[in-house]
PDB file of C-alpha atoms in Angstrom:
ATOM      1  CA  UNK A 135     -12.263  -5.023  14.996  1.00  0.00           C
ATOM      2  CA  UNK A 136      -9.299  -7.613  13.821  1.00  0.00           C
ATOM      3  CA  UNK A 137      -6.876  -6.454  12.024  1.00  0.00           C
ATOM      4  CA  UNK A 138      -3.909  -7.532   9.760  1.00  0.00           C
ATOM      5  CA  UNK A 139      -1.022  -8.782  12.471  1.00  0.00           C
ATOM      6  CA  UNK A 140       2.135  -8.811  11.199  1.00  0.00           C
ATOM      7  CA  UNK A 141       4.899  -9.814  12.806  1.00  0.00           C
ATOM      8  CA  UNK A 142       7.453  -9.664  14.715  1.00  0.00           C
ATOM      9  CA  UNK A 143       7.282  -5.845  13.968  1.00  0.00           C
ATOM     10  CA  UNK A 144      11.544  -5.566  13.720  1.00  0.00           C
ATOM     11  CA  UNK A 145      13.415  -7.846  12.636  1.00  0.00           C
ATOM     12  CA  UNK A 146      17.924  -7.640  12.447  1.00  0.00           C
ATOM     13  CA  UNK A 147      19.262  -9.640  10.902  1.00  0.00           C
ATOM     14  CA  UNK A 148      23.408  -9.610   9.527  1.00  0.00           C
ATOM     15  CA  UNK A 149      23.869 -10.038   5.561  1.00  0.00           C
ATOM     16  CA  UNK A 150      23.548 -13.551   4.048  1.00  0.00           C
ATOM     17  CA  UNK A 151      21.212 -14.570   6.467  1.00  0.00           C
ATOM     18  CA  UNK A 152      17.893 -15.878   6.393  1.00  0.00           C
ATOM     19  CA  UNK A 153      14.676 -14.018   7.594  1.00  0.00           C
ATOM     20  CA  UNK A 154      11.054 -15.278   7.824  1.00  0.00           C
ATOM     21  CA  UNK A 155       8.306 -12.558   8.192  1.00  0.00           C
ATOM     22  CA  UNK A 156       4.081 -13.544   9.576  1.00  0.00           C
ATOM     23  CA  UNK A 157       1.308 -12.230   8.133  1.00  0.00           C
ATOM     24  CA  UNK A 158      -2.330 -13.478   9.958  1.00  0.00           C
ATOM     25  CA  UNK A 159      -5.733 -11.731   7.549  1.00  0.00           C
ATOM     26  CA  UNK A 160      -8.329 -10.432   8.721  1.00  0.00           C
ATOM     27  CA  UNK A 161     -10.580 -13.220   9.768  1.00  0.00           C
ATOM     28  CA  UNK A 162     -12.419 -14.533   6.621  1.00  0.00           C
ATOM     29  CA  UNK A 163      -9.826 -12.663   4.544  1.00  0.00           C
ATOM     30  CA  UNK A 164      -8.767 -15.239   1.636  1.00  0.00           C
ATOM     31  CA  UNK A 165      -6.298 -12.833  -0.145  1.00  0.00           C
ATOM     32  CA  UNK A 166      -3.099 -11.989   1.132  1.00  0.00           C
ATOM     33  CA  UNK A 167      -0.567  -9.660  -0.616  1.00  0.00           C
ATOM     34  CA  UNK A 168       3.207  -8.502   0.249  1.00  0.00           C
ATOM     35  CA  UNK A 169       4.606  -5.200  -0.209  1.00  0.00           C
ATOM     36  CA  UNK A 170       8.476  -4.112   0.256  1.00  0.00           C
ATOM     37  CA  UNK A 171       8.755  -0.141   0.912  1.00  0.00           C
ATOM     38  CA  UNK A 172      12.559   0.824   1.010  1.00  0.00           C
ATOM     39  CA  UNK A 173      13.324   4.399   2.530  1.00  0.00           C
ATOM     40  CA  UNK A 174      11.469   7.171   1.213  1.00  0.00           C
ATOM     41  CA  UNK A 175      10.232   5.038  -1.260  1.00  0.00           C
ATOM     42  CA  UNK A 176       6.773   3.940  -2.381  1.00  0.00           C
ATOM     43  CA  UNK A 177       5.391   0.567  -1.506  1.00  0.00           C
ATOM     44  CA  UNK A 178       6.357  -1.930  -3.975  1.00  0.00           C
ATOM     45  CA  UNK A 179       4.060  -5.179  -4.707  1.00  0.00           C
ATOM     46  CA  UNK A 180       6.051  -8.505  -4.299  1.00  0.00           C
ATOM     47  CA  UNK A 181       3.877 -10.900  -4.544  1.00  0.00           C
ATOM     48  CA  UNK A 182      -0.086 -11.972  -3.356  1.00  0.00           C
ATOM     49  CA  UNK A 183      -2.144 -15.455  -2.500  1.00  0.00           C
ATOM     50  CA  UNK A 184      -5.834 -16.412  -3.014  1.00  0.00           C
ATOM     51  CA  UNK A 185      -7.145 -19.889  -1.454  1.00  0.00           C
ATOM     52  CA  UNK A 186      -3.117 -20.614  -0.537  1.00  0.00           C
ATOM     53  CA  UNK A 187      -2.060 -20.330  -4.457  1.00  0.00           C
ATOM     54  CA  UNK A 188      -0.004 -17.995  -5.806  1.00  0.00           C
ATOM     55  CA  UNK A 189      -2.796 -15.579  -7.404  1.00  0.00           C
ATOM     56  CA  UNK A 190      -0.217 -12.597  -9.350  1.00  0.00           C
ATOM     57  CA  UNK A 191       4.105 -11.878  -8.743  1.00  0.00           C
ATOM     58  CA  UNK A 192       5.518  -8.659  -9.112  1.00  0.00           C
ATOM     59  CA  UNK A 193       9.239  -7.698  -7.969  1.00  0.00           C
ATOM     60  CA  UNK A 194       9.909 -10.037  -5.864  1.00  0.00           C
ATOM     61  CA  UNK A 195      13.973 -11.855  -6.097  1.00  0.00           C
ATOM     62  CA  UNK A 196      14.502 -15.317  -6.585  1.00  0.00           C
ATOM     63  CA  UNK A 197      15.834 -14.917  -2.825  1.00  0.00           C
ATOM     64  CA  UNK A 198      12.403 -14.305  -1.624  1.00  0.00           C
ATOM     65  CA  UNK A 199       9.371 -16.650  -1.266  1.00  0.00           C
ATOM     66  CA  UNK A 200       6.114 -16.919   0.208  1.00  0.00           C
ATOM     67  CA  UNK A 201       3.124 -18.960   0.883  1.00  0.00           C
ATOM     68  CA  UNK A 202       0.319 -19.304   2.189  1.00  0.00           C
ATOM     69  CA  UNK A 203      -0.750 -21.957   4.593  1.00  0.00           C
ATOM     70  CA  UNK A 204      -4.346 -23.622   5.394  1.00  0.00           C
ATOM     71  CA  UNK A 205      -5.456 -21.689   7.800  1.00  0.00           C
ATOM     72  CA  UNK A 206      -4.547 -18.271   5.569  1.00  0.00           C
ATOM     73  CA  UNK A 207      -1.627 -16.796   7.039  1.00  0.00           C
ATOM     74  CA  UNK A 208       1.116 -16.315   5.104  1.00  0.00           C
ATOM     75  CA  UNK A 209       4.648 -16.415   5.529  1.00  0.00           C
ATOM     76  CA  UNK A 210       7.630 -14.685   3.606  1.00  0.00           C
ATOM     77  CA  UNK A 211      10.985 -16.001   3.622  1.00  0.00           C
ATOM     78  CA  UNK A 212      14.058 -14.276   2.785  1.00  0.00           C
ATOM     79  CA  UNK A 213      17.400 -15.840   1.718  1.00  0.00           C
ATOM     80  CA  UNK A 214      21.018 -14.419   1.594  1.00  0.00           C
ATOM     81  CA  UNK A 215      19.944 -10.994   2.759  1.00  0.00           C
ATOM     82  CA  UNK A 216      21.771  -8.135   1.258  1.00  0.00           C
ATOM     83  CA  UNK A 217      21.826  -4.357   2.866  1.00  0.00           C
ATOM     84  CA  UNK A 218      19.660  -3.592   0.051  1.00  0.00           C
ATOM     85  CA  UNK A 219      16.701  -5.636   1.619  1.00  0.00           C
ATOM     86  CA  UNK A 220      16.451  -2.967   4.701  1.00  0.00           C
ATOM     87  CA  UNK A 221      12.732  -1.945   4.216  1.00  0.00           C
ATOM     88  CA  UNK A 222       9.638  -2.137   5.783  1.00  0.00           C
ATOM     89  CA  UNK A 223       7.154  -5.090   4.647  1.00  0.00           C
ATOM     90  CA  UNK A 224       3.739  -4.814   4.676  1.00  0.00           C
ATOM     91  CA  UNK A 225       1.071  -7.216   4.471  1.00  0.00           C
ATOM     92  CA  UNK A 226      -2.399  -6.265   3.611  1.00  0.00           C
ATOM     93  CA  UNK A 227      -5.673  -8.880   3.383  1.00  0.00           C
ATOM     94  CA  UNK A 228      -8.889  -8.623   1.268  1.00  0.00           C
ATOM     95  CA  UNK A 229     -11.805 -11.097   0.772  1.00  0.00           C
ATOM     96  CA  UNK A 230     -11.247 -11.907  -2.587  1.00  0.00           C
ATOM     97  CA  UNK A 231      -9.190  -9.790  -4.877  1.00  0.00           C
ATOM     98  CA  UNK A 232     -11.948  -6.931  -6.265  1.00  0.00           C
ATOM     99  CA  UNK A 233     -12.603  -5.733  -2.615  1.00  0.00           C
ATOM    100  CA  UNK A 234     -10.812  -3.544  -0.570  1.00  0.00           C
ATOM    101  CA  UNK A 235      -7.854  -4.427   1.758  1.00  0.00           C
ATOM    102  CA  UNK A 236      -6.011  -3.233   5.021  1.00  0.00           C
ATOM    103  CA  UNK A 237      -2.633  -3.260   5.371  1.00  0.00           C
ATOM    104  CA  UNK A 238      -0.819  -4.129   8.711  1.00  0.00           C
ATOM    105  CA  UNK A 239       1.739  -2.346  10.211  1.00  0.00           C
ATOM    106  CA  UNK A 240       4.372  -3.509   8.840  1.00  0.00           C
ATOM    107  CA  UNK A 241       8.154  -5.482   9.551  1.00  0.00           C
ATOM    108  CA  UNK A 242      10.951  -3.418   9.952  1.00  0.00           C
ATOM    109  CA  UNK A 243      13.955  -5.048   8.263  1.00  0.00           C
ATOM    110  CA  UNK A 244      17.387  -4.001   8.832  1.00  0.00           C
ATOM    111  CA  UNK A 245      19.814  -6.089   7.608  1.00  0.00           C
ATOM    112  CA  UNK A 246      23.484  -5.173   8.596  1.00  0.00           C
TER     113      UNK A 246
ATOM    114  CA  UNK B 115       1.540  -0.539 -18.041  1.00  0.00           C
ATOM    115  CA  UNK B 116      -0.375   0.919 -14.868  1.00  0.00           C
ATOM    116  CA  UNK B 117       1.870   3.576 -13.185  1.00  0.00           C
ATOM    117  CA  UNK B 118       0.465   6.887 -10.611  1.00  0.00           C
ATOM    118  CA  UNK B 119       2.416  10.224 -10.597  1.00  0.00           C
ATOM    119  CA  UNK B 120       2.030  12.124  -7.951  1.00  0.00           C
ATOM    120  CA  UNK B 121       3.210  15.526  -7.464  1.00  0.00           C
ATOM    121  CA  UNK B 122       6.841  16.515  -5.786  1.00  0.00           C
ATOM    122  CA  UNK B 123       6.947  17.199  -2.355  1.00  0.00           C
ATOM    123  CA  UNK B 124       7.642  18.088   0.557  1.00  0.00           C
ATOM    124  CA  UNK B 125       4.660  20.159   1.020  1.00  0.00           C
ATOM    125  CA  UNK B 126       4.675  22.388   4.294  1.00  0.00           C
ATOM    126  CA  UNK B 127       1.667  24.629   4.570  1.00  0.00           C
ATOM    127  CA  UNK B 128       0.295  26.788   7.602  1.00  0.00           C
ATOM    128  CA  UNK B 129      -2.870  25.549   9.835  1.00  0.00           C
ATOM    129  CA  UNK B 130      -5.815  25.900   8.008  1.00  0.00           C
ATOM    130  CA  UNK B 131      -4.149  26.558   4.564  1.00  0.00           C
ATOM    131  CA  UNK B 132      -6.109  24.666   1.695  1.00  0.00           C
ATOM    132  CA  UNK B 133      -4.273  21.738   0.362  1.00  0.00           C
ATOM    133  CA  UNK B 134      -3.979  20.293  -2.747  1.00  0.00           C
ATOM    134  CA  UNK B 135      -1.781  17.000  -4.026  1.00  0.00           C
ATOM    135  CA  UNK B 136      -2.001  16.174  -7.756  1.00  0.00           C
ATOM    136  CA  UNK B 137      -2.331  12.644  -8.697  1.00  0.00           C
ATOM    137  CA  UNK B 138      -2.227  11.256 -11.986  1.00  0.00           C
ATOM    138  CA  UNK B 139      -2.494   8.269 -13.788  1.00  0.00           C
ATOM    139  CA  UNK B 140      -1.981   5.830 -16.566  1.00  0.00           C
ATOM    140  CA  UNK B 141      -3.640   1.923 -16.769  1.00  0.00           C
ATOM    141  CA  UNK B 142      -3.998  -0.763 -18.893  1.00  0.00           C
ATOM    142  CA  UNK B 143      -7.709  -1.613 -17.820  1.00  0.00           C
ATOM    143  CA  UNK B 144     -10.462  -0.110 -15.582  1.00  0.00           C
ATOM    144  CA  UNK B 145      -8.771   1.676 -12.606  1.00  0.00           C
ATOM    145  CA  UNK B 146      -9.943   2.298  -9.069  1.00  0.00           C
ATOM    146  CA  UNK B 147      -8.006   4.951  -7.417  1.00  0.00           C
ATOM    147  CA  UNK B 148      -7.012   5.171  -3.480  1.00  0.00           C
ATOM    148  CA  UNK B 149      -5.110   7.695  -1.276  1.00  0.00           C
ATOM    149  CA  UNK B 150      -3.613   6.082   1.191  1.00  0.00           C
ATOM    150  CA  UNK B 151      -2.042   8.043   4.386  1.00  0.00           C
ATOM    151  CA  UNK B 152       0.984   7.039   6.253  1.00  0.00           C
ATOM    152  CA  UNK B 153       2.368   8.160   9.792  1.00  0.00           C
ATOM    153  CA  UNK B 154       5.442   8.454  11.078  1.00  0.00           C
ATOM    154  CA  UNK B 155       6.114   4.746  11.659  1.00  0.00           C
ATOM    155  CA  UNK B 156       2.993   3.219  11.112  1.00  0.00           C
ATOM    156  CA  UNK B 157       1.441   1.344   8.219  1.00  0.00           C
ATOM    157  CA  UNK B 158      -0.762   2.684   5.576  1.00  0.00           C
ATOM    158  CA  UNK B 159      -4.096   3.695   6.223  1.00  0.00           C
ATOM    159  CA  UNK B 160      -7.344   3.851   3.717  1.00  0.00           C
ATOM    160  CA  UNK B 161      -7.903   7.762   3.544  1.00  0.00           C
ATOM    161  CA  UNK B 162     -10.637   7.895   0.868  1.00  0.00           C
ATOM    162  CA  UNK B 163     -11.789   6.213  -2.444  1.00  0.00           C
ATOM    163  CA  UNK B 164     -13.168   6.265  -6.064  1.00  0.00           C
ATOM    164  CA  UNK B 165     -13.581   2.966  -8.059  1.00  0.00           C
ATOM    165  CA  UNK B 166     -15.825   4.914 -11.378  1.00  0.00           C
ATOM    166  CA  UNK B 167     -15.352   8.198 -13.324  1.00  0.00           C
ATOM    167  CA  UNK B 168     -16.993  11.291 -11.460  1.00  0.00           C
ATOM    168  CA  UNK B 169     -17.244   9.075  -8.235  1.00  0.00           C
ATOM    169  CA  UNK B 170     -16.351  11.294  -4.876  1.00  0.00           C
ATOM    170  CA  UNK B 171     -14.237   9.724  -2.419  1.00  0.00           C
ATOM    171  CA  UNK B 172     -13.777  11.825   0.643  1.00  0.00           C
ATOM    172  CA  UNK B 173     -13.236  11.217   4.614  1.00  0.00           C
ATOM    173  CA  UNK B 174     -12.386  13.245   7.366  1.00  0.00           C
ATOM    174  CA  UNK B 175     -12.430  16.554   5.283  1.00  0.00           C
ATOM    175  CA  UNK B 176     -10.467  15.137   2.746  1.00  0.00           C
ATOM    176  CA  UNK B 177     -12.134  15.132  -1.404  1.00  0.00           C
ATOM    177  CA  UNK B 178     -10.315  13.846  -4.411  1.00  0.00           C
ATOM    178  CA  UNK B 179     -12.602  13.068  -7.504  1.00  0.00           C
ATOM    179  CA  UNK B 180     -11.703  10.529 -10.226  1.00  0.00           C
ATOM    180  CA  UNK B 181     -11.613  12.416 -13.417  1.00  0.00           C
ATOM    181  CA  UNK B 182     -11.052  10.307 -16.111  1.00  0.00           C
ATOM    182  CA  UNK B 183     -10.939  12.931 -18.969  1.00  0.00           C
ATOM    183  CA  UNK B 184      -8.019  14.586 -17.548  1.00  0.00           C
ATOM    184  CA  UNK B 185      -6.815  10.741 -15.613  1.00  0.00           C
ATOM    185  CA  UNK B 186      -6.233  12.419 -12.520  1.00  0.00           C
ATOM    186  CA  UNK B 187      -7.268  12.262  -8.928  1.00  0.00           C
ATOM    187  CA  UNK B 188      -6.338  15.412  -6.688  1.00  0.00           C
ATOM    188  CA  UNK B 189      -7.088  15.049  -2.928  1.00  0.00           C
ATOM    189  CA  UNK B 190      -7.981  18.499  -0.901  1.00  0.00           C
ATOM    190  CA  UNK B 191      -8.691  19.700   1.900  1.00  0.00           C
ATOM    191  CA  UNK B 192      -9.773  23.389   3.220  1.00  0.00           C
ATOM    192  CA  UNK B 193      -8.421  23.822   6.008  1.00  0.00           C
ATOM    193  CA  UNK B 194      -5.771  21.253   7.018  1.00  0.00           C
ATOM    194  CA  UNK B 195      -4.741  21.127  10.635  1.00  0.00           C
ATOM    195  CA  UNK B 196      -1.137  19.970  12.540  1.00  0.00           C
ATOM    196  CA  UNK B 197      -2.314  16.382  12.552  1.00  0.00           C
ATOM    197  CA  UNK B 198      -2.608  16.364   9.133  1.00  0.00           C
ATOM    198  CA  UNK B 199       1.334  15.759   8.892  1.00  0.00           C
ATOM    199  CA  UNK B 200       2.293  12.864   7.190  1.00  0.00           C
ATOM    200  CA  UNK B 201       2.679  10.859   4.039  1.00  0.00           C
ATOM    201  CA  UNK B 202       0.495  10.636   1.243  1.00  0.00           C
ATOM    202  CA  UNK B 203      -0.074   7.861  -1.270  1.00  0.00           C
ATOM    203  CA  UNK B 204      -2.085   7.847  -4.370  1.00  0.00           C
ATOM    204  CA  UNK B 205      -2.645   4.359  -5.581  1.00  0.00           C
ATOM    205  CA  UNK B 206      -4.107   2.427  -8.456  1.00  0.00           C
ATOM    206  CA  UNK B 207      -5.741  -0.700  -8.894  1.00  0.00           C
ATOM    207  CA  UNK B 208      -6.544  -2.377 -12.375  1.00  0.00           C
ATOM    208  CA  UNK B 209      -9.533  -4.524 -13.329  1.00  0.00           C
ATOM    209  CA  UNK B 210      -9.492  -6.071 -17.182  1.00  0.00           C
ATOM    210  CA  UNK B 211     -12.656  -6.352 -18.686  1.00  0.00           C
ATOM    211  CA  UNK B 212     -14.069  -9.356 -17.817  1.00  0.00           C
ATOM    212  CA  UNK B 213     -14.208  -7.916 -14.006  1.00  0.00           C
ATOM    213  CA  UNK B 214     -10.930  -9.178 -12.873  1.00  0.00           C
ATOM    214  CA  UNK B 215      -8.305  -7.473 -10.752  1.00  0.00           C
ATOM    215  CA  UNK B 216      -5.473  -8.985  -9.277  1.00  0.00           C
ATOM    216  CA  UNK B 217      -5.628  -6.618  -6.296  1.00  0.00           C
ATOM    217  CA  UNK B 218      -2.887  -5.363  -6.752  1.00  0.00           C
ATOM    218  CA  UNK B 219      -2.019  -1.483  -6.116  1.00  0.00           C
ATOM    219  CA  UNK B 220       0.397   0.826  -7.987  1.00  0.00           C
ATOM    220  CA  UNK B 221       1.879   3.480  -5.582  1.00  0.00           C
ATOM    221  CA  UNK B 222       2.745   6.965  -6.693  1.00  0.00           C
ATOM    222  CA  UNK B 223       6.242   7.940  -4.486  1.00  0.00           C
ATOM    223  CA  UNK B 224       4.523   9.697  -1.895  1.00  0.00           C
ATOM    224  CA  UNK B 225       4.060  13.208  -0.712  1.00  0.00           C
ATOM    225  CA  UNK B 226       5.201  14.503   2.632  1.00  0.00           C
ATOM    226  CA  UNK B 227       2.527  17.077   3.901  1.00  0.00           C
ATOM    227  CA  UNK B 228       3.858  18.717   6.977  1.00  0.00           C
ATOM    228  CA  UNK B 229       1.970  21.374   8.807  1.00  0.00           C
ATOM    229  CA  UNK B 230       2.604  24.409  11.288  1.00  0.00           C
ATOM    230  CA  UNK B 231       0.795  25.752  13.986  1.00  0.00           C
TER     231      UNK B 231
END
């Protein structure tokens, strides 16, 4: 079965630098949602799209956006990196928001 | 607001020990409940769930049962095995009363279950 494809799966980048991570759904997925998980941390929810709007925002910097384009894949761009934004990213997709979602396997980050 | 307190790891046990991981929770509307499992260097993976109070959730020999009396939502298992080793999430989701969620998921920080032979 499809899955969530992230990509590219690591990603260097130096500080002050710009970074743009993929995220393709499931097929038929219309909910798309971002998570940043720092080391030995817990996933933390950044930010999430249903029908290509901005459907709920959670800790995401004014550095970071997103969106999500027509054909549902969503892209987040990262601005003026700082060390602090090494993590690994994780997009997950859902049909609609009250079902369950996958996640993908995440983007490595290091920024240096 | 919604939050998910897990217990403090690391947790190393023996092959076929019995496992336990507390989870509890707090939330501002009507909460599903998720544990989540995470290998080295992979993403997260749907272990089991419970989205009502009493409901069951359990997969690959893994139980946890969503208590909402005591707001918890423990996963076991009886006899866990060297594969078992990994990280475990307990996560939240919130819908409001009119049926809504947001989707979103509240993490708890993760226990580290590693096993022996």
């Amino acid at each position: 079965a499809a899955g969530v494809i992230q990509s590219p799966r690591h990603l260097i980048k130096e500080k002050r630098e710009t970074a743009t991570l993929k995220c393709y759904p499931i097929p038929r997925h219309d909910t798309v949602y971002w998570y940043q998980q720092g080391p030995g941390q817990d996933p933390q929810f950044l930010i999430s799209f249903y029908e290509k709007m901005q459907s709920d925002k959670g800790s995401i910097p004014d550095r970071f956006s997103a969106q999500q384009f027509s054909d549902y894949h969503s892209e987040l761009n990262m601005s003026s990196l700082e060390l602090g934004d090494s993590a690994l990213y994780f997009c997950a997709s859902s049909l609609t928001a009250n079902y369950g979602y996958t996640f993908g396997s995440g983007t490595r980050l290091t920024v240096v | 607001g919604d939050s998910v307190t897990q217990m403090e790891g690391p947790v190393t046990l023996s092959e076929e020990a019995f496992l336990t991981i507390n989870c509890t929770y707090t939330a501002t509307g009507y909460p599903s409940l998720f544990w989540y499992v995470q290998y080295p260097g992979e993403g997260l993976q749907l272990l089991l769930k419970a989205t009502k109070a009493d409901d069951k959730g359990s997969n690959k020999g893994f139980e946890a049962t969503y208590r909402k009396e005591t707001t918890s939502f423990h996963l076991e298992k009886g006899s866990v095995q060297v594969s078992d080793s990994a990280v475990y999430f307990c996560a939240l989701r919130v819908t409001n009363a009119g049926g809504t969620s947001y989707g979103k998921l509240t993490f708890g920080q993760g226990t580290i279950l590693t096993v022996h032979p």
